[in-house]
Short mmCIF file of C-alpha atoms in Angstrom, two decimals:
data_model
loop_
_atom_site.label_atom_id
_atom_site.label_comp_id
_atom_site.label_asym_id
_atom_site.label_seq_id
_atom_site.Cartn_x
_atom_site.Cartn_y
_atom_site.Cartn_z
CA UNK A 1337 25.72 8.29 43.35
CA UNK A 1338 23.87 11.46 43.73
CA UNK A 1339 23.87 14.22 41.18
CA UNK A 1340 26.18 17.43 42.36
CA UNK A 1341 27.17 20.03 40.61
CA UNK A 1342 30.93 18.59 41.06
CA UNK A 1343 32.66 15.77 39.67
CA UNK A 1344 30.07 15.71 36.46
CA UNK A 1345 30.55 12.67 34.23
CA UNK A 1346 31.16 13.56 30.61
CA UNK A 1347 28.54 12.06 28.14
CA UNK A 1348 29.78 13.93 25.01
CA UNK A 1349 30.81 10.34 23.81
CA UNK A 1350 27.08 8.72 24.53
CA UNK A 1351 25.64 11.57 23.20
CA UNK A 1352 28.09 11.56 19.65
CA UNK A 1353 26.87 8.08 19.91
CA UNK A 1354 23.12 8.53 19.96
CA UNK A 1355 23.61 11.49 17.39
CA UNK A 1356 25.26 9.34 14.48
CA UNK A 1357 22.42 7.24 14.66
CA UNK A 1358 20.09 9.39 13.36
CA UNK A 1359 22.53 10.80 11.08
CA UNK A 1360 22.77 14.01 13.31
CA UNK A 1361 26.21 15.49 12.66
CA UNK A 1362 26.94 18.11 15.50
CA UNK A 1363 25.48 19.84 18.28
CA UNK A 1364 24.34 22.67 16.03
CA UNK A 1365 22.28 20.19 14.26
CA UNK A 1366 20.83 18.39 17.03
CA UNK A 1367 19.74 21.93 18.46
CA UNK A 1368 18.09 22.56 15.40
CA UNK A 1369 16.22 19.47 15.17
CA UNK A 1370 15.32 19.28 18.88
CA UNK A 1371 14.18 23.20 19.18
CA UNK A 1372 16.27 23.75 22.05
CA UNK A 1373 19.31 25.89 22.73
CA UNK A 1374 22.86 24.40 22.61
CA UNK A 1375 23.34 25.43 26.38
CA UNK A 1376 20.75 22.71 27.31
CA UNK A 1377 22.72 20.13 25.08
CA UNK A 1378 25.98 21.16 26.80
CA UNK A 1379 24.15 20.58 30.09
CA UNK A 1380 23.22 17.28 29.43
CA UNK A 1381 26.57 16.65 28.19
CA UNK A 1382 28.20 17.41 31.51
CA UNK A 1383 25.63 14.97 33.37
CA UNK A 1384 23.47 17.93 34.67
CA UNK A 1385 20.33 16.23 33.51
CA UNK A 1386 18.40 16.18 36.77
CA UNK A 1387 18.93 19.75 36.78
CA UNK A 1388 17.46 20.02 32.99
CA UNK A 1389 13.56 21.16 32.30
CA UNK A 1390 11.32 18.19 31.63
CA UNK A 1391 10.16 19.87 28.12
CA UNK A 1392 13.77 19.57 26.80
CA UNK A 1393 14.31 16.19 27.94
CA UNK A 1394 11.33 15.38 26.04
CA UNK A 1395 12.43 17.10 22.95
CA UNK A 1396 15.65 15.62 22.73
CA UNK A 1397 14.59 12.35 23.63
CA UNK A 1398 12.37 12.98 20.32
CA UNK A 1399 15.05 14.18 18.54
CA UNK A 1400 17.44 11.25 19.13
CA UNK A 1401 14.45 8.98 19.03
CA UNK A 1402 14.94 6.86 22.38
CA UNK A 1403 11.81 6.67 25.18
CA UNK A 1404 12.48 9.42 28.07
CA UNK A 1405 13.82 6.66 30.71
CA UNK A 1406 16.31 5.49 28.35
CA UNK A 1407 17.57 9.14 27.90
CA UNK A 1408 17.54 9.25 31.82
CA UNK A 1409 19.45 5.88 32.14
CA UNK A 1410 22.20 6.98 29.97
CA UNK A 1411 23.05 10.58 31.12
CA UNK A 1412 22.58 9.85 34.86
CA UNK A 1413 25.63 9.19 36.98
CA UNK A 1414 23.01 6.61 39.00
CA UNK A 1415 22.58 4.72 35.91
CA UNK A 1416 24.15 1.82 37.28
CA UNK A 1417 21.25 1.46 39.65
CA UNK A 1418 18.48 -0.65 38.18
CA UNK A 1419 15.76 0.75 40.55
CA UNK A 1420 14.63 3.65 39.22
CA UNK A 1421 14.64 6.65 41.65
CA UNK A 1422 11.57 8.65 42.59
CA UNK A 1423 12.48 11.64 40.50
CA UNK A 1424 12.85 9.48 37.41
CA UNK A 1425 9.83 7.73 38.10
CA UNK A 1426 8.16 11.26 38.47
CA UNK A 1427 9.93 12.08 34.85
CA UNK A 1428 8.46 9.43 33.46
CA UNK A 1429 5.11 9.53 34.46
CA UNK A 1430 4.94 13.61 33.48
CA UNK A 1431 6.59 12.54 30.20
CA UNK A 1432 3.70 9.75 29.65
CA UNK A 1433 1.02 12.72 30.77
CA UNK A 1434 2.46 14.92 28.40
CA UNK A 1435 2.48 12.27 25.45
CA UNK A 1436 -0.98 11.59 25.94
CA UNK A 1437 -1.73 15.43 26.03
CA UNK A 1438 -0.06 15.82 23.01
CA UNK A 1439 -2.09 12.88 21.69
CA UNK A 1440 -5.30 14.36 22.46
CA UNK A 1441 -4.60 17.23 20.92
CA UNK A 1442 -3.65 15.69 17.46
CA UNK A 1443 -6.78 14.18 17.60
CA UNK A 1444 -9.04 17.24 18.20
CA UNK A 1445 -6.96 19.26 15.81
CA UNK A 1446 -7.42 16.71 13.19
CA UNK A 1447 -10.99 16.11 13.78
CA UNK A 1448 -11.52 19.99 13.38
CA UNK A 1449 -9.25 19.84 10.08
CA UNK A 1450 -11.57 16.92 8.79
CA UNK A 1451 -15.04 18.68 9.65
CA UNK A 1452 -13.99 21.89 8.44
CA UNK A 1453 -12.62 20.17 4.92
CA UNK A 1454 -16.15 18.21 5.02
CA UNK A 1455 -18.08 21.52 5.09
CA UNK A 1456 -16.34 23.14 2.25
CA UNK A 1457 -16.96 19.94 0.55
CA UNK A 1458 -20.27 19.37 1.21
CA UNK A 1459 -22.18 20.19 -2.00
CA UNK A 1460 -19.46 18.06 -3.68
CA UNK A 1461 -19.84 15.35 -1.96
CA UNK A 1462 -24.03 15.36 -1.87
CA UNK A 1463 -24.52 16.27 -5.77
CA UNK A 1464 -21.51 14.83 -7.55
CA UNK A 1465 -22.85 11.19 -6.80
CA UNK A 1466 -26.05 11.94 -8.36
CA UNK A 1467 -24.74 14.11 -11.13
CA UNK A 1468 -22.40 11.24 -12.13
CA UNK A 1469 -25.25 8.35 -11.94
CA UNK A 1470 -27.23 10.99 -14.41
CA UNK A 1471 -23.96 11.09 -16.70
CA UNK A 1472 -23.93 7.19 -16.99
CA UNK A 1473 -27.48 7.07 -17.50
CA UNK A 1474 -27.47 9.74 -20.17
CA UNK A 1475 -24.46 9.50 -22.20
CA UNK A 1476 -25.02 12.98 -24.23
CA UNK A 1477 -25.18 14.75 -20.44
CA UNK A 1478 -22.95 17.52 -21.63
CA UNK A 1479 -19.65 17.36 -19.27
CA UNK A 1480 -19.95 21.51 -18.78
CA UNK A 1481 -23.19 20.85 -16.49
CA UNK A 1482 -21.02 18.73 -14.18
CA UNK A 1483 -17.54 21.04 -13.97
CA UNK A 1484 -19.39 23.44 -11.52
CA UNK A 1485 -20.08 21.09 -9.09
CA UNK A 1486 -16.49 19.87 -9.03
CA UNK A 1487 -14.90 23.35 -9.79
CA UNK A 1488 -16.51 25.48 -6.93
CA UNK A 1489 -15.64 23.42 -3.35
CA UNK A 1490 -12.29 22.69 -4.88
CA UNK A 1491 -11.24 26.41 -5.51
CA UNK A 1492 -13.08 27.16 -2.28
CA UNK A 1493 -10.95 24.54 -0.51
CA UNK A 1494 -7.71 25.70 -1.97
CA UNK A 1495 -8.45 29.30 -1.13
CA UNK A 1496 -8.94 28.23 2.50
CA UNK A 1497 -5.15 26.67 2.68
CA UNK A 1498 -3.64 29.54 0.70
CA UNK A 1499 -2.74 27.24 -2.49
CA UNK A 1500 -2.98 29.36 -5.68
CA UNK A 1501 -2.50 27.99 -9.14
CA UNK A 1502 0.70 28.62 -11.03
CA UNK A 1503 -0.82 29.60 -14.39
CA UNK A 1504 -4.19 28.67 -15.77
CA UNK A 1505 -4.55 25.67 -18.51
CA UNK A 1506 -3.37 27.00 -21.83
CA UNK A 1507 -1.94 30.03 -21.00
CA UNK A 1508 1.38 31.17 -23.02
CA UNK A 1509 3.94 32.36 -20.46
CA UNK A 1510 7.78 32.50 -20.62
CA UNK A 1511 9.34 29.41 -19.62
CA UNK A 1512 10.95 29.21 -16.12
CA UNK A 1513 12.38 26.12 -15.14
CA UNK A 1514 12.02 26.83 -11.45
CA UNK A 1515 8.15 26.42 -11.60
CA UNK A 1516 7.65 24.88 -14.81
CA UNK A 1517 8.15 21.14 -16.06
CA UNK A 1518 8.43 20.23 -19.79
CA UNK A 1519 6.39 17.39 -20.32
CA UNK A 1520 7.61 17.33 -24.35
CA UNK A 1521 10.26 18.79 -26.10
CA UNK A 1522 12.88 21.15 -25.16
CA UNK A 1523 12.75 24.87 -24.11
CA UNK A 1524 15.13 27.56 -23.06
CA UNK A 1525 14.37 29.84 -20.16
CA UNK A 1526 12.20 33.01 -21.09
CA UNK A 1527 11.22 30.77 -24.36
CA UNK A 1528 7.22 30.68 -24.89
CA UNK A 1529 5.18 27.88 -23.14
CA UNK A 1530 2.34 26.53 -22.96
CA UNK A 1531 0.61 25.05 -20.00
CA UNK A 1532 -1.00 21.41 -20.11
CA UNK A 1533 -1.38 21.12 -16.28
CA UNK A 1534 -1.26 23.47 -13.97
CA UNK A 1535 0.74 23.64 -11.07
CA UNK A 1536 0.42 25.05 -7.20
CA UNK A 1537 2.28 27.01 -4.89
CA UNK A 1538 1.16 27.81 -0.96
CA UNK A 1539 2.56 30.91 0.03
CA UNK A 1540 6.24 30.76 -0.88
CA UNK A 1541 6.39 27.31 -0.76
CA UNK A 1542 6.16 25.35 -4.42
CA UNK A 1543 3.81 22.24 -4.34
CA UNK A 1544 4.29 20.97 -7.89
CA UNK A 1545 5.55 22.68 -11.02
CA UNK A 1546 2.82 23.22 -13.95
CA UNK A 1547 3.60 21.17 -16.42
CA UNK A 1548 4.21 22.85 -19.82
CA UNK A 1549 5.26 21.96 -23.79
CA UNK A 1550 7.23 24.51 -26.04
CA UNK A 1551 4.44 26.42 -28.37
#
């Protein structure tokens, strides 16, 4: 059966079943997860899959965690025909091509990330093992001599990633439950506490709360 703009099958129930498997509660939620408009989801429900752009189908298959071929089979009026049509085959080939392209891009980005991180940590990677070996040989070697080897590259790496400390160790400041975690005792908001372990945030995102104790 060919797909036309008339007599479309309603695939709403089928879509709801797939959404339920992924704990997606509504079409609006699916729109957000897949990163496409609700209009495109409506087209899928109305059996207009052949008229949808490939990139939308790829995003939907990823959101529903099914293969593109399975998505096409589930929402196509020709799903009872075992042999895939040429358009379905072309879509599958294009999907595989896009998948390979994305994987290559991810590998390239990972390689660049690792390279830039290694450049920042170069001095630590080269000098710290020697410093650690000397410290084992000479237990009297002051730890202060080793600290700069660690502190400088780590500080630079955090700066590169836009990560900043909430407060320095031993700082006394008003207690804020949103960004501070008590490791002992009790404290009310705005009461003085002392930072024992620093916390971090990246822009507006809190990564780790600073661990504090009452003064």
